[in-house]
């Protein structure tokens, strides 16, 4: 069973924004949507661009900065090609001022 691992401070991911973090050697994109946190794979399934670093978040959809692919950050599901595959999605919880991700 995977454990929750500290990913970031809550203050590092402001509402409407994303952040790329390294958790247990995995690159994860954290998103803050109206104070609720979500985590999915950071590396775009199309050509590997960083979604947390170069993507643009609008509501619950991130648009990849490279070729415009879109994913739902709450589920990791593909919304618009050219990517062909979903991102992995990770369970998130908060404790105090910390965001934890189940890896
Ligand atoms: S790398 Fe993300 S759409 Fe191409």
mmCIF file of C-alpha atoms and ligand atoms in Angstrom:
data_model
loop_
_atom_site.group_PDB
_atom_site.id
_atom_site.type_symbol
_atom_site.label_atom_id
_atom_site.label_comp_id
_atom_site.label_asym_id
_atom_site.label_seq_id
_atom_site.Cartn_x
_atom_site.Cartn_y
_atom_site.Cartn_z
ATOM 1 C CA UNK A 1 0.000 0.000 0.000
ATOM 2 C CA UNK A 2 1.421 3.358 -1.001
ATOM 3 C CA UNK A 3 2.104 5.919 1.691
ATOM 4 C CA UNK A 4 1.396 9.607 1.816
ATOM 5 C CA UNK A 5 4.594 11.591 1.266
ATOM 6 C CA UNK A 6 5.192 15.292 1.903
ATOM 7 C CA UNK A 7 5.069 17.122 -1.449
ATOM 8 C CA UNK A 8 4.992 20.861 -0.679
ATOM 9 C CA UNK A 9 3.826 23.564 1.674
ATOM 10 C CA UNK A 10 0.267 24.784 1.101
ATOM 11 C CA UNK A 11 1.621 28.331 0.677
ATOM 12 C CA UNK A 12 3.718 27.184 -2.320
ATOM 13 C CA UNK A 13 0.661 26.347 -4.458
ATOM 14 C CA UNK A 14 -1.673 29.325 -4.605
ATOM 15 C CA UNK A 15 -5.293 29.095 -5.886
ATOM 16 C CA UNK A 16 -5.490 28.804 -9.679
ATOM 17 C CA UNK A 17 -1.853 27.753 -9.982
ATOM 18 C CA UNK A 18 0.269 24.642 -10.367
ATOM 19 C CA UNK A 19 3.688 23.585 -9.146
ATOM 20 C CA UNK A 20 6.027 20.805 -10.150
ATOM 21 C CA UNK A 21 7.499 18.793 -7.282
ATOM 22 C CA UNK A 22 9.658 15.714 -6.979
ATOM 23 C CA UNK A 23 8.113 13.076 -4.717
ATOM 24 C CA UNK A 24 9.928 9.771 -4.197
ATOM 25 C CA UNK A 25 11.773 10.350 -7.475
ATOM 26 C CA UNK A 26 8.543 10.976 -9.404
ATOM 27 C CA UNK A 27 7.809 14.336 -11.024
ATOM 28 C CA UNK A 28 4.314 15.390 -9.902
ATOM 29 C CA UNK A 29 2.172 18.384 -10.856
ATOM 30 C CA UNK A 30 0.253 19.855 -7.916
ATOM 31 C CA UNK A 31 -2.747 22.083 -8.589
ATOM 32 C CA UNK A 32 -4.774 24.330 -6.314
ATOM 33 C CA UNK A 33 -8.370 24.788 -7.460
ATOM 34 C CA UNK A 34 -10.220 27.140 -5.132
ATOM 35 C CA UNK A 35 -8.263 25.858 -2.151
ATOM 36 C CA UNK A 36 -8.594 22.165 -3.012
ATOM 37 C CA UNK A 37 -5.402 20.340 -4.003
ATOM 38 C CA UNK A 38 -4.919 17.759 -6.771
ATOM 39 C CA UNK A 39 -1.901 15.826 -8.010
ATOM 40 C CA UNK A 40 -1.163 14.112 -11.305
ATOM 41 C CA UNK A 41 1.816 13.216 -13.481
ATOM 42 C CA UNK A 42 3.824 16.273 -14.488
ATOM 43 C CA UNK A 43 5.371 15.014 -17.690
ATOM 44 C CA UNK A 44 2.917 15.454 -20.600
ATOM 45 C CA UNK A 45 2.083 12.075 -22.158
ATOM 46 C CA UNK A 46 2.595 13.620 -25.610
ATOM 47 C CA UNK A 47 6.230 14.761 -25.634
ATOM 48 C CA UNK A 48 7.125 15.121 -21.986
ATOM 49 C CA UNK A 49 6.767 18.852 -21.346
ATOM 50 C CA UNK A 50 6.250 19.872 -17.722
ATOM 51 C CA UNK A 51 2.554 20.517 -17.092
ATOM 52 C CA UNK A 52 3.114 22.065 -13.678
ATOM 53 C CA UNK A 53 5.918 24.260 -14.947
ATOM 54 C CA UNK A 54 4.785 25.319 -18.408
ATOM 55 C CA UNK A 55 1.080 24.501 -18.421
ATOM 56 C CA UNK A 56 -1.715 27.039 -18.034
ATOM 57 C CA UNK A 57 -4.485 26.183 -15.581
ATOM 58 C CA UNK A 58 -8.042 27.322 -16.310
ATOM 59 C CA UNK A 59 -10.601 25.950 -13.870
ATOM 60 C CA UNK A 60 -9.810 22.238 -13.590
ATOM 61 C CA UNK A 61 -8.151 21.945 -17.028
ATOM 62 C CA UNK A 62 -4.446 22.432 -17.678
ATOM 63 C CA UNK A 63 -3.265 23.285 -21.183
ATOM 64 C CA UNK A 64 0.208 22.010 -22.027
ATOM 65 C CA UNK A 65 2.550 24.839 -23.003
ATOM 66 C CA UNK A 66 4.117 22.864 -25.833
ATOM 67 C CA UNK A 67 1.355 21.717 -28.222
ATOM 68 C CA UNK A 68 -1.893 22.622 -26.483
ATOM 69 C CA UNK A 69 -2.889 19.207 -25.150
ATOM 70 C CA UNK A 70 -5.300 19.399 -22.217
ATOM 71 C CA UNK A 71 -5.861 17.320 -19.089
ATOM 72 C CA UNK A 72 -8.349 17.446 -16.227
ATOM 73 C CA UNK A 73 -6.112 17.943 -13.194
ATOM 74 C CA UNK A 74 -8.757 16.479 -10.850
ATOM 75 C CA UNK A 75 -8.653 13.093 -12.606
ATOM 76 C CA UNK A 76 -5.596 13.107 -14.921
ATOM 77 C CA UNK A 77 -7.942 12.342 -17.830
ATOM 78 C CA UNK A 78 -7.061 13.547 -21.292
ATOM 79 C CA UNK A 79 -9.337 16.367 -22.458
ATOM 80 C CA UNK A 80 -7.782 17.366 -25.796
ATOM 81 C CA UNK A 81 -5.124 15.780 -28.043
ATOM 82 C CA UNK A 82 -2.435 15.641 -29.315
ATOM 83 C CA UNK A 83 -1.601 13.546 -26.203
ATOM 84 C CA UNK A 84 -3.210 10.106 -26.517
ATOM 85 C CA UNK A 85 -3.000 8.932 -22.911
ATOM 86 C CA UNK A 86 -4.249 10.076 -19.519
ATOM 87 C CA UNK A 87 -1.887 11.215 -16.784
ATOM 88 C CA UNK A 88 -1.619 9.180 -13.581
ATOM 89 C CA UNK A 89 -3.665 10.766 -10.806
ATOM 90 C CA UNK A 90 -2.618 10.701 -7.149
ATOM 91 C CA UNK A 91 -4.584 10.981 -3.927
ATOM 92 C CA UNK A 92 -3.859 14.169 -1.953
ATOM 93 C CA UNK A 93 -4.416 15.248 1.632
ATOM 94 C CA UNK A 94 -3.326 18.191 3.732
ATOM 95 C CA UNK A 95 -1.984 18.217 7.273
ATOM 96 C CA UNK A 96 -1.387 21.561 8.911
ATOM 97 C CA UNK A 97 0.480 23.646 6.340
ATOM 98 C CA UNK A 98 1.644 20.642 4.297
ATOM 99 C CA UNK A 99 0.385 18.920 1.135
ATOM 100 C CA UNK A 100 0.896 15.151 1.044
ATOM 101 C CA UNK A 101 0.552 12.876 -1.979
ATOM 102 C CA UNK A 102 -0.024 9.118 -1.949
ATOM 103 C CA UNK A 103 2.741 7.579 -4.085
HETATM 104 S S1 LIG B 1 4.128 17.868 -24.968
HETATM 105 FE FE1 LIG B 1 2.172 18.376 -24.156
HETATM 106 S S2 LIG B 1 0.906 18.627 -25.901
HETATM 107 FE FE2 LIG B 1 2.847 18.096 -26.739
#
